PDB file of C-alpha atoms in Angstrom:
ATOM      1  CA  MET F   5     -20.193 -67.821 -71.772  1.00  0.00           C
ATOM      2  CA  TYR F   6     -20.112 -68.588 -75.545  1.00  0.00           C
ATOM      3  CA  ASP F   7     -19.034 -67.106 -78.824  1.00  0.00           C
ATOM      4  CA  THR F   8     -19.241 -67.856 -82.908  1.00  0.00           C
ATOM      5  CA  SER F   9     -16.119 -68.525 -85.071  1.00  0.00           C
ATOM      6  CA  LYS F  10     -16.250 -66.210 -88.229  1.00  0.00           C
ATOM      7  CA  TYR F  11     -14.426 -68.820 -90.141  1.00  0.00           C
ATOM      8  CA  SER F  12     -16.126 -72.152 -89.291  1.00  0.00           C
ATOM      9  CA  GLY F  13     -19.465 -70.885 -87.815  1.00  0.00           C
ATOM     10  CA  TRP F  14     -19.097 -73.090 -84.716  1.00  0.00           C
ATOM     11  CA  LYS F  15     -20.291 -71.914 -81.624  1.00  0.00           C
ATOM     12  CA  TYR F  16     -17.745 -71.992 -78.624  1.00  0.00           C
ATOM     13  CA  VAL F  17     -19.076 -72.450 -75.182  1.00  0.00           C
ATOM     14  CA  THR F  18     -16.999 -71.960 -72.101  1.00  0.00           C
ATOM     15  CA  ILE F  19     -18.356 -73.028 -68.848  1.00  0.00           C
ATOM     16  CA  VAL F  20     -17.087 -71.277 -65.524  1.00  0.00           C
ATOM     17  CA  PRO F  21     -18.088 -72.469 -62.197  1.00  0.00           C
ATOM     18  CA  ALA F  22     -20.414 -70.022 -60.229  1.00  0.00           C
ATOM     19  CA  SER F  23     -18.315 -70.401 -56.906  1.00  0.00           C
ATOM     20  CA  SER F  24     -15.390 -69.094 -58.626  1.00  0.00           C
ATOM     21  CA  SER F  25     -16.905 -65.952 -60.093  1.00  0.00           C
ATOM     22  CA  MET F  26     -18.596 -65.350 -56.653  1.00  0.00           C
ATOM     23  CA  GLN F  27     -15.061 -65.782 -54.952  1.00  0.00           C
ATOM     24  CA  GLN F  28     -13.690 -63.171 -57.330  1.00  0.00           C
ATOM     25  CA  MET F  29     -16.424 -60.453 -56.876  1.00  0.00           C
ATOM     26  CA  THR F  30     -15.904 -61.208 -53.122  1.00  0.00           C
ATOM     27  CA  GLU F  31     -12.397 -60.637 -53.033  1.00  0.00           C
ATOM     28  CA  LEU F  32     -12.725 -57.465 -55.366  1.00  0.00           C
ATOM     29  CA  ARG F  33     -15.426 -56.151 -52.870  1.00  0.00           C
ATOM     30  CA  ASN F  34     -13.274 -56.729 -50.068  1.00  0.00           C
ATOM     31  CA  SER F  35     -10.456 -55.058 -51.379  1.00  0.00           C
ATOM     32  CA  ILE F  36     -12.593 -52.237 -52.176  1.00  0.00           C
ATOM     33  CA  PHE F  37     -13.979 -52.347 -48.404  1.00  0.00           C
ATOM     34  CA  LEU F  38     -10.261 -52.494 -47.313  1.00  0.00           C
ATOM     35  CA  LEU F  39      -8.999 -49.699 -49.112  1.00  0.00           C
ATOM     36  CA  PHE F  40     -11.854 -47.153 -48.078  1.00  0.00           C
ATOM     37  CA  LEU F  41     -11.205 -48.255 -44.540  1.00  0.00           C
ATOM     38  CA  ILE F  42      -7.611 -47.408 -44.851  1.00  0.00           C
ATOM     39  CA  MET F  43      -8.392 -43.912 -46.412  1.00  0.00           C
ATOM     40  CA  ASN F  44     -10.938 -43.404 -43.599  1.00  0.00           C
ATOM     41  CA  VAL F  45      -8.460 -44.091 -40.892  1.00  0.00           C
ATOM     42  CA  ALA F  46      -5.713 -42.541 -42.417  1.00  0.00           C
ATOM     43  CA  THR F  47      -8.055 -39.204 -42.662  1.00  0.00           C
ATOM     44  CA  ALA F  48      -9.148 -39.696 -39.017  1.00  0.00           C
ATOM     45  CA  VAL F  49      -5.649 -39.800 -37.826  1.00  0.00           C
ATOM     46  CA  THR F  50      -4.497 -36.731 -39.574  1.00  0.00           C
ATOM     47  CA  LEU F  51      -7.465 -34.735 -38.296  1.00  0.00           C
ATOM     48  CA  ILE F  52      -6.821 -35.688 -34.894  1.00  0.00           C
ATOM     49  CA  PHE F  53      -3.245 -35.137 -35.265  1.00  0.00           C
ATOM     50  CA  LEU F  54      -4.008 -31.625 -36.271  1.00  0.00           C
ATOM     51  CA  LEU F  55      -6.703 -31.079 -33.777  1.00  0.00           C
ATOM     52  CA  SER F  56      -4.773 -32.111 -30.945  1.00  0.00           C
ATOM     53  CA  LYS F  57      -1.660 -29.920 -32.237  1.00  0.00           C
ATOM     54  CA  THR F  58      -3.949 -26.958 -32.167  1.00  0.00           C
ATOM     55  CA  VAL F  59      -5.579 -27.559 -28.781  1.00  0.00           C
ATOM     56  CA  TYR F  60      -2.251 -28.005 -27.417  1.00  0.00           C
ATOM     57  CA  ARG F  61      -1.065 -24.837 -28.789  1.00  0.00           C
ATOM     58  CA  LYS F  62      -3.896 -23.061 -27.389  1.00  0.00           C
ATOM     59  CA  LEU F  63      -3.957 -24.739 -24.089  1.00  0.00           C
ATOM     60  CA  ASN F  64      -0.023 -23.897 -23.784  1.00  0.00           C
ATOM     61  CA  LYS F  65      -0.801 -20.371 -24.278  1.00  0.00           C
ATOM     62  CA  LEU F  66      -3.034 -20.195 -21.356  1.00  0.00           C
ATOM     63  CA  ILE F  67      -0.754 -22.256 -19.283  1.00  0.00           C
ATOM     64  CA  VAL F  68       2.260 -20.090 -19.814  1.00  0.00           C
ATOM     65  CA  SER F  69       0.076 -16.904 -19.368  1.00  0.00           C
ATOM     66  CA  MET F  70      -1.248 -18.307 -15.810  1.00  0.00           C
ATOM     67  CA  LYS F  71       2.371 -18.984 -14.690  1.00  0.00           C
ATOM     68  CA  LYS F  72       3.541 -15.457 -15.551  1.00  0.00           C
ATOM     69  CA  VAL F  73       0.938 -14.232 -13.238  1.00  0.00           C
ATOM     70  CA  GLU F  74       2.129 -16.833 -10.604  1.00  0.00           C
ATOM     71  CA  GLU F  75       5.468 -15.399 -10.711  1.00  0.00           C
ATOM     72  CA  GLY F  76       3.904 -11.948  -9.919  1.00  0.00           C
ATOM     73  CA  ASN F  77       3.640 -10.464 -13.511  1.00  0.00           C
ATOM     74  CA  PHE F  78       0.086  -8.869 -13.699  1.00  0.00           C
ATOM     75  CA  ASP F  79       1.081  -7.079 -17.003  1.00  0.00           C
ATOM     76  CA  VAL F  80      -0.149 -10.285 -19.000  1.00  0.00           C
ATOM     77  CA  TYR F  81      -2.624 -10.008 -21.754  1.00  0.00           C
ATOM     78  CA  ILE F  82      -3.826 -12.796 -24.150  1.00  0.00           C
ATOM     79  CA  ARG F  83      -4.244 -11.489 -27.644  1.00  0.00           C
ATOM     80  CA  HIS F  84      -6.765 -13.630 -29.466  1.00  0.00           C
ATOM     81  CA  LYS F  85      -9.279 -13.679 -32.157  1.00  0.00           C
ATOM     82  CA  ASP F  86     -10.691 -17.016 -31.318  1.00  0.00           C
ATOM     83  CA  THR F  87     -14.582 -17.509 -30.935  1.00  0.00           C
ATOM     84  CA  ASP F  88     -14.715 -21.009 -29.568  1.00  0.00           C
ATOM     85  CA  GLU F  89     -14.318 -22.228 -26.019  1.00  0.00           C
ATOM     86  CA  PHE F  90     -10.407 -20.915 -25.635  1.00  0.00           C
ATOM     87  CA  GLY F  91     -11.793 -17.616 -26.796  1.00  0.00           C
ATOM     88  CA  PHE F  92     -14.028 -17.496 -23.889  1.00  0.00           C
ATOM     89  CA  MET F  93     -11.349 -18.658 -21.616  1.00  0.00           C
ATOM     90  CA  TYR F  94      -8.783 -16.304 -22.762  1.00  0.00           C
ATOM     91  CA  SER F  95     -11.210 -13.468 -22.464  1.00  0.00           C
ATOM     92  CA  ARG F  96     -12.176 -14.692 -18.739  1.00  0.00           C
ATOM     93  CA  PHE F  97      -8.475 -14.758 -17.967  1.00  0.00           C
ATOM     94  CA  ASN F  98      -7.788 -11.203 -19.317  1.00  0.00           C
ATOM     95  CA  ASP F  99     -10.609  -9.833 -17.286  1.00  0.00           C
ATOM     96  CA  MET F 100      -9.530 -11.793 -13.999  1.00  0.00           C
ATOM     97  CA  VAL F 101      -5.540 -10.436 -14.717  1.00  0.00           C
ATOM     98  CA  GLU F 102      -7.144  -6.892 -15.188  1.00  0.00           C
ATOM     99  CA  LYS F 103      -9.056  -7.014 -12.259  1.00  0.00           C
ATOM    100  CA  ILE F 104      -6.338  -8.395  -9.944  1.00  0.00           C
ATOM    101  CA  ARG F 105      -3.883  -5.791 -11.314  1.00  0.00           C
ATOM    102  CA  TYR F 106      -6.555  -3.015 -10.520  1.00  0.00           C
ATOM    103  CA  LEU F 107      -6.878  -4.410  -7.061  1.00  0.00           C
ATOM    104  CA  PHE F 108      -3.223  -4.362  -6.372  1.00  0.00           C
ATOM    105  CA  LYS F 109      -2.887  -0.590  -7.542  1.00  0.00           C
ATOM    106  CA  GLU F 110      -5.711   0.098  -5.360  1.00  0.00           C
ATOM    107  CA  LEU F 111      -4.180  -1.613  -2.166  1.00  0.00           C
ATOM    108  CA  TYR F 112      -0.676  -0.098  -3.117  1.00  0.00           C
ATOM    109  CA  THR F 113      -2.246   3.530  -3.233  1.00  0.00           C
ATOM    110  CA  GLN F 114      -4.019   2.939   0.225  1.00  0.00           C
ATOM    111  CA  LYS F 115      -0.865   1.749   1.837  1.00  0.00           C
ATOM    112  CA  LEU F 116       1.002   4.651   0.416  1.00  0.00           C
ATOM    113  CA  LEU F 117      -1.419   7.152   1.828  1.00  0.00           C
ATOM    114  CA  GLN F 118      -1.639   5.311   5.136  1.00  0.00           C
ATOM    115  CA  LYS F 119       2.106   5.343   5.316  1.00  0.00           C
ATOM    116  CA  ASP F 120       2.000   8.998   4.500  1.00  0.00           C
ATOM    117  CA  ALA F 121      -0.452   9.878   7.190  1.00  0.00           C
ATOM    118  CA  GLU F 122       1.174   7.567   9.776  1.00  0.00           C
ATOM    119  CA  LEU F 123       4.580   9.538   8.944  1.00  0.00           C
ATOM    120  CA  LYS F 124       2.816  12.790   9.346  1.00  0.00           C
ATOM    121  CA  LEU F 125       1.519  11.814  12.640  1.00  0.00           C
ATOM    122  CA  LEU F 126       4.449  10.598  13.864  1.00  0.00           C
ATOM    123  CA  GLN F 127       6.459  13.938  12.962  1.00  0.00           C
ATOM    124  CA  SER F 128       3.661  15.906  14.713  1.00  0.00           C
ATOM    125  CA  LYS F 129       3.937  13.859  17.787  1.00  0.00           C
ATOM    126  CA  ILE F 130       7.853  14.253  17.807  1.00  0.00           C
ATOM    127  CA  ASN F 131       7.999  18.094  16.954  1.00  0.00           C
ATOM    128  CA  PRO F 132       5.563  19.296  19.904  1.00  0.00           C
ATOM    129  CA  HIS F 133       7.661  17.749  22.713  1.00  0.00           C
ATOM    130  CA  PHE F 134      10.931  19.264  21.416  1.00  0.00           C
ATOM    131  CA  ILE F 135       9.129  22.714  20.925  1.00  0.00           C
ATOM    132  CA  TYR F 136       8.013  22.826  24.683  1.00  0.00           C
ATOM    133  CA  ASN F 137      11.704  22.329  25.650  1.00  0.00           C
ATOM    134  CA  ILE F 138      13.003  24.909  23.221  1.00  0.00           C
ATOM    135  CA  PHE F 139      10.490  27.250  24.771  1.00  0.00           C
ATOM    136  CA  ASP F 140      11.574  26.435  28.433  1.00  0.00           C
ATOM    137  CA  ASN F 141      15.142  26.665  27.269  1.00  0.00           C
ATOM    138  CA  MET F 142      14.431  30.352  25.786  1.00  0.00           C
ATOM    139  CA  ASN F 143      12.446  31.350  28.901  1.00  0.00           C
ATOM    140  CA  TRP F 144      15.305  30.132  31.208  1.00  0.00           C
ATOM    141  CA  LEU F 145      18.199  32.089  29.377  1.00  0.00           C
ATOM    142  CA  ILE F 146      15.783  35.245  29.021  1.00  0.00           C
ATOM    143  CA  GLN F 147      15.402  34.916  32.897  1.00  0.00           C
ATOM    144  CA  LEU F 148      19.073  34.648  33.528  1.00  0.00           C
ATOM    145  CA  GLU F 149      19.761  37.224  30.997  1.00  0.00           C
ATOM    146  CA  ARG F 150      22.309  35.040  29.027  1.00  0.00           C
ATOM    147  CA  TYR F 151      21.643  36.620  25.593  1.00  0.00           C
ATOM    148  CA  GLU F 152      24.489  35.244  23.812  1.00  0.00           C
ATOM    149  CA  GLU F 153      23.461  31.590  24.396  1.00  0.00           C
ATOM    150  CA  LEU F 154      19.939  32.859  23.624  1.00  0.00           C
ATOM    151  CA  GLU F 155      21.178  34.070  20.104  1.00  0.00           C
ATOM    152  CA  VAL F 156      22.768  30.557  19.467  1.00  0.00           C
ATOM    153  CA  LEU F 157      19.856  28.776  20.388  1.00  0.00           C
ATOM    154  CA  VAL F 158      17.629  31.002  18.274  1.00  0.00           C
ATOM    155  CA  ASP F 159      20.043  30.400  15.294  1.00  0.00           C
ATOM    156  CA  SER F 160      20.236  26.876  15.916  1.00  0.00           C
ATOM    157  CA  VAL F 161      16.415  26.584  16.090  1.00  0.00           C
ATOM    158  CA  SER F 162      16.097  28.349  12.912  1.00  0.00           C
ATOM    159  CA  THR F 163      18.392  25.939  11.133  1.00  0.00           C
ATOM    160  CA  TYR F 164      16.917  22.961  12.682  1.00  0.00           C
ATOM    161  CA  PHE F 165      13.258  23.413  11.460  1.00  0.00           C
ATOM    162  CA  LYS F 166      14.512  24.845   7.995  1.00  0.00           C
ATOM    163  CA  ARG F 167      16.108  21.441   7.683  1.00  0.00           C
ATOM    164  CA  SER F 168      13.424  19.369   9.392  1.00  0.00           C
ATOM    165  CA  LEU F 169      10.707  21.090   7.410  1.00  0.00           C
ATOM    166  CA  ASN F 170      12.695  20.576   3.960  1.00  0.00           C
ATOM    167  CA  ALA F 171       9.724  22.055   2.163  1.00  0.00           C
ATOM    168  CA  GLY F 172       7.058  19.620   3.272  1.00  0.00           C
ATOM    169  CA  LYS F 173       9.096  16.604   1.892  1.00  0.00           C
ATOM    170  CA  ASP F 174       9.545  13.352   3.652  1.00  0.00           C
ATOM    171  CA  PHE F 175      13.079  12.624   2.872  1.00  0.00           C
ATOM    172  CA  ILE F 176      16.282  14.379   2.982  1.00  0.00           C
ATOM    173  CA  THR F 177      19.685  13.727   2.211  1.00  0.00           C
ATOM    174  CA  VAL F 178      22.124  12.365   4.895  1.00  0.00           C
ATOM    175  CA  ALA F 179      24.309  15.967   4.655  1.00  0.00           C
ATOM    176  CA  ASP F 180      21.034  17.507   5.507  1.00  0.00           C
ATOM    177  CA  THR F 181      20.229  15.122   8.305  1.00  0.00           C
ATOM    178  CA  MET F 182      23.900  15.882   9.858  1.00  0.00           C
ATOM    179  CA  LYS F 183      23.029  19.585   9.710  1.00  0.00           C
ATOM    180  CA  GLN F 184      19.651  19.085  11.398  1.00  0.00           C
ATOM    181  CA  LEU F 185      21.311  16.793  14.021  1.00  0.00           C
ATOM    182  CA  GLU F 186      23.939  19.108  14.637  1.00  0.00           C
ATOM    183  CA  SER F 187      21.609  21.920  15.288  1.00  0.00           C
ATOM    184  CA  TYR F 188      19.579  19.764  17.447  1.00  0.00           C
ATOM    185  CA  VAL F 189      22.692  18.825  19.695  1.00  0.00           C
ATOM    186  CA  LYS F 190      23.485  22.794  20.096  1.00  0.00           C
ATOM    187  CA  ILE F 191      19.944  23.152  21.311  1.00  0.00           C
ATOM    188  CA  GLN F 192      20.395  20.233  23.629  1.00  0.00           C
ATOM    189  CA  LYS F 193      23.754  21.306  24.971  1.00  0.00           C
ATOM    190  CA  ILE F 194      22.232  24.476  26.025  1.00  0.00           C
ATOM    191  CA  ARG F 195      19.485  22.620  27.972  1.00  0.00           C
ATOM    192  CA  PHE F 196      21.921  20.352  29.752  1.00  0.00           C
ATOM    193  CA  LYS F 197      24.599  22.954  30.221  1.00  0.00           C
ATOM    194  CA  ASP F 198      27.351  21.366  27.880  1.00  0.00           C
ATOM    195  CA  ARG F 199      27.114  18.006  30.003  1.00  0.00           C
ATOM    196  CA  PHE F 200      28.230  16.165  26.675  1.00  0.00           C
ATOM    197  CA  GLU F 201      29.932  16.348  23.364  1.00  0.00           C
ATOM    198  CA  CYS F 202      28.629  14.957  20.044  1.00  0.00           C
ATOM    199  CA  ALA F 203      30.510  14.157  16.921  1.00  0.00           C
ATOM    200  CA  PHE F 204      29.182  13.032  13.839  1.00  0.00           C
ATOM    201  CA  ASP F 205      31.153  10.923  11.104  1.00  0.00           C
ATOM    202  CA  PHE F 206      29.495   9.783   7.865  1.00  0.00           C
ATOM    203  CA  ASP F 207      31.152   7.992   4.991  1.00  0.00           C
ATOM    204  CA  ASP F 208      31.164  10.469   1.897  1.00  0.00           C
ATOM    205  CA  GLU F 209      29.561   7.777  -0.354  1.00  0.00           C
ATOM    206  CA  ILE F 210      26.239   8.062   1.551  1.00  0.00           C
ATOM    207  CA  ILE F 211      26.319  12.018   1.920  1.00  0.00           C
ATOM    208  CA  ASP F 212      23.908  12.527  -0.826  1.00  0.00           C
ATOM    209  CA  MET F 213      21.680   9.286  -0.024  1.00  0.00           C
ATOM    210  CA  MET F 214      18.163  10.144   0.759  1.00  0.00           C
ATOM    211  CA  ILE F 215      16.647   8.976   3.836  1.00  0.00           C
ATOM    212  CA  PRO F 216      13.365   9.401   5.855  1.00  0.00           C
ATOM    213  CA  ASN F 217      13.283  12.933   7.899  1.00  0.00           C
ATOM    214  CA  PHE F 218      13.699  12.242  11.877  1.00  0.00           C
ATOM    215  CA  ILE F 219      14.924   8.807  11.313  1.00  0.00           C
ATOM    216  CA  LEU F 220      17.756   9.347  13.517  1.00  0.00           C
ATOM    217  CA  GLN F 221      16.819  11.853  15.865  1.00  0.00           C
ATOM    218  CA  PRO F 222      14.761   9.422  18.256  1.00  0.00           C
ATOM    219  CA  LEU F 223      18.003   7.456  18.928  1.00  0.00           C
ATOM    220  CA  LEU F 224      19.948  10.555  19.420  1.00  0.00           C
ATOM    221  CA  GLU F 225      17.371  11.860  21.875  1.00  0.00           C
ATOM    222  CA  ASN F 226      17.378   8.619  23.444  1.00  0.00           C
ATOM    223  CA  ALA F 227      20.905   8.705  23.852  1.00  0.00           C
ATOM    224  CA  ILE F 228      20.634  12.116  25.602  1.00  0.00           C
ATOM    225  CA  CYS F 229      17.960  11.504  27.662  1.00  0.00           C
ATOM    226  CA  HIS F 230      18.452   8.134  29.010  1.00  0.00           C
ATOM    227  CA  GLY F 231      22.204   7.758  28.585  1.00  0.00           C
ATOM    228  CA  ILE F 232      23.569  11.487  29.403  1.00  0.00           C
ATOM    229  CA  GLU F 233      20.946  13.089  31.465  1.00  0.00           C
ATOM    230  CA  PRO F 234      21.263  10.715  34.510  1.00  0.00           C
ATOM    231  CA  LYS F 235      25.089  10.835  34.506  1.00  0.00           C
ATOM    232  CA  THR F 236      26.774  13.397  36.262  1.00  0.00           C
ATOM    233  CA  GLU F 237      30.304  13.597  34.393  1.00  0.00           C
ATOM    234  CA  LYS F 238      30.612  15.154  31.028  1.00  0.00           C
ATOM    235  CA  SER F 239      29.865  12.265  28.312  1.00  0.00           C
ATOM    236  CA  PHE F 240      30.467  11.853  24.702  1.00  0.00           C
ATOM    237  CA  ILE F 241      28.123  10.696  21.977  1.00  0.00           C
ATOM    238  CA  GLN F 242      29.228   9.528  18.442  1.00  0.00           C
ATOM    239  CA  VAL F 243      26.729   9.387  15.417  1.00  0.00           C
ATOM    240  CA  LYS F 244      28.235   7.242  12.651  1.00  0.00           C
ATOM    241  CA  GLY F 245      26.861   6.497   9.067  1.00  0.00           C
ATOM    242  CA  VAL F 246      28.668   3.733   7.019  1.00  0.00           C
ATOM    243  CA  LYS F 247      28.102   1.688   4.012  1.00  0.00           C
ATOM    244  CA  ASP F 248      28.558  -1.988   4.798  1.00  0.00           C
ATOM    245  CA  ASP F 249      28.293  -4.098   1.595  1.00  0.00           C
ATOM    246  CA  ASP F 250      24.576  -3.481   0.373  1.00  0.00           C
ATOM    247  CA  LYS F 251      23.400  -1.874   3.460  1.00  0.00           C
ATOM    248  CA  VAL F 252      23.622   1.598   5.170  1.00  0.00           C
ATOM    249  CA  VAL F 253      24.397   1.114   9.039  1.00  0.00           C
ATOM    250  CA  PHE F 254      23.644   4.024  11.353  1.00  0.00           C
ATOM    251  CA  THR F 255      24.937   4.102  14.839  1.00  0.00           C
ATOM    252  CA  VAL F 256      24.427   6.268  18.020  1.00  0.00           C
ATOM    253  CA  GLU F 257      26.796   5.542  20.656  1.00  0.00           C
ATOM    254  CA  ASP F 258      27.327   7.152  24.263  1.00  0.00           C
ATOM    255  CA  ASP F 259      29.294   6.387  27.168  1.00  0.00           C
ATOM    256  CA  GLY F 260      26.409   7.174  29.498  1.00  0.00           C
ATOM    257  CA  VAL F 261      24.730   5.080  32.213  1.00  0.00           C
ATOM    258  CA  GLY F 262      22.850   3.075  29.776  1.00  0.00           C
ATOM    259  CA  ILE F 263      19.308   1.975  29.806  1.00  0.00           C
ATOM    260  CA  SER F 264      17.620  -1.098  31.334  1.00  0.00           C
ATOM    261  CA  SER F 265      15.039  -3.343  29.691  1.00  0.00           C
ATOM    262  CA  GLU F 266      12.454  -1.707  32.165  1.00  0.00           C
ATOM    263  CA  ALA F 267      13.341   1.882  31.191  1.00  0.00           C
ATOM    264  CA  LEU F 268      13.509   0.612  27.685  1.00  0.00           C
ATOM    265  CA  LYS F 269       9.792  -0.399  27.563  1.00  0.00           C
ATOM    266  CA  LYS F 270       8.870   2.768  29.072  1.00  0.00           C
ATOM    267  CA  SER F 271      10.114   4.963  26.298  1.00  0.00           C
ATOM    268  CA  PRO F 272       7.563   5.143  23.846  1.00  0.00           C
ATOM    269  CA  THR F 273       8.299   8.641  22.612  1.00  0.00           C
ATOM    270  CA  PHE F 274      11.735   7.673  21.239  1.00  0.00           C
ATOM    271  CA  LEU F 275      12.223   4.035  20.580  1.00  0.00           C
ATOM    272  CA  GLN F 276       8.454   3.156  19.507  1.00  0.00           C
ATOM    273  CA  ALA F 277       8.419   6.079  17.304  1.00  0.00           C
ATOM    274  CA  THR F 278      11.546   4.899  15.493  1.00  0.00           C
ATOM    275  CA  ARG F 279      10.277   1.288  15.342  1.00  0.00           C
ATOM    276  CA  ARG F 280       7.245   2.711  13.941  1.00  0.00           C
ATOM    277  CA  MET F 281       8.673   4.493  11.169  1.00  0.00           C
ATOM    278  CA  LYS F 282      10.508   1.428  10.488  1.00  0.00           C
ATOM    279  CA  ARG F 283       7.384  -0.367   9.869  1.00  0.00           C
ATOM    280  CA  ILE F 284       5.941   2.507   7.462  1.00  0.00           C
ATOM    281  CA  ILE F 285       9.063   3.455   5.727  1.00  0.00           C
ATOM    282  CA  LEU F 286      12.029   1.181   5.244  1.00  0.00           C
ATOM    283  CA  PRO F 287      12.847  -2.313   6.233  1.00  0.00           C
ATOM    284  CA  LEU F 288      15.172  -1.087   8.924  1.00  0.00           C
ATOM    285  CA  GLN F 289      16.644  -3.053  11.684  1.00  0.00           C
ATOM    286  CA  ILE F 290      17.005  -1.427  15.191  1.00  0.00           C
ATOM    287  CA  SER F 291      19.194  -2.647  18.031  1.00  0.00           C
ATOM    288  CA  ILE F 292      19.849  -0.965  21.414  1.00  0.00           C
ATOM    289  CA  LYS F 293      22.389  -1.957  23.788  1.00  0.00           C
ATOM    290  CA  GLY F 294      22.632  -0.527  27.211  1.00  0.00           C
TER     291      GLY F 294
END
C-alpha cells in the first residue's frame, strides 16, 4: 500500500506481510461462521422446544381422555380443530368411545328387558300354584257350608290380588307388601285350619321403601309348607324388616319342624324362585336355617 504527501510530494509505501492479512481474513470468516452457527443452533433449540411442548400438550389431552374412559366415564369427547395426525387420532378416539357407549346402552337395555321378562315369568309361575290352592279351599268351604269363612277367604283373596297386581308395577312399598302378606296369611290359615299365628314387625323408616313384588312371599310360603305343615301343634311365624346401617334386613322365622338340606334342594318353587329373583332384581343375601 502507498500514498503521496501533499506537502512534499514524496510517496509513502507501507509493506504488510501477506500472511498477516490472510490471518485476519480467516479470523473474520471464522467469527462470522461461528455467529451463524450459534444463531442456527439457538433457532433449532427454540423450534424443538416449541414443537415438543405442542406435541406433549396434544398427547396429554389424549392420555387424560383415555384414563377417564378406563375409569368408566364414557361421556368423554375430545373437542379439536386439528387436521394433522393428532386430529386423526382424536377423531378415531371419539368414534371408539361413541361406539362403546352405544354398545353399553344396548347391552343395558337388553339386560333390563331380560330381567323384566324373567320377573314376569317368575310371578306367573308363583301365582297359578297359589290360585289352585285358593280354589281348593273355596270348594272345601262350600261343601262344608262354612260361608262365614268363605266370605273371609274371598275378601282376603281380593285384597291379596289387589296388592299383588299393583297396576302391573313390579315394585311395591313395604307397607303394601305387609298388607299383601297379611291377606296371604289369612288365606293360608283357612287352609291349615288356624294351625299357626303370624306377626309382622317392620321398622317405620322402611315402610315407604320400594321393594320387588313377591320378594317375601316365597320365604313365608316356605315357612308354612316346610315348617308348619308337618307339625301337629300350633305354631308361630314372625316376619320382620329392620334397617341395619346401610342395609335393610328381612327375616321370616318360625318354630316349626325345620327343613333338612335334602328337602331344601327339593323346594324349587320357593327357594329357587327367590334366588332367581335375587339374580334378576337386587343384590340380596338369602340364608335359610332349619
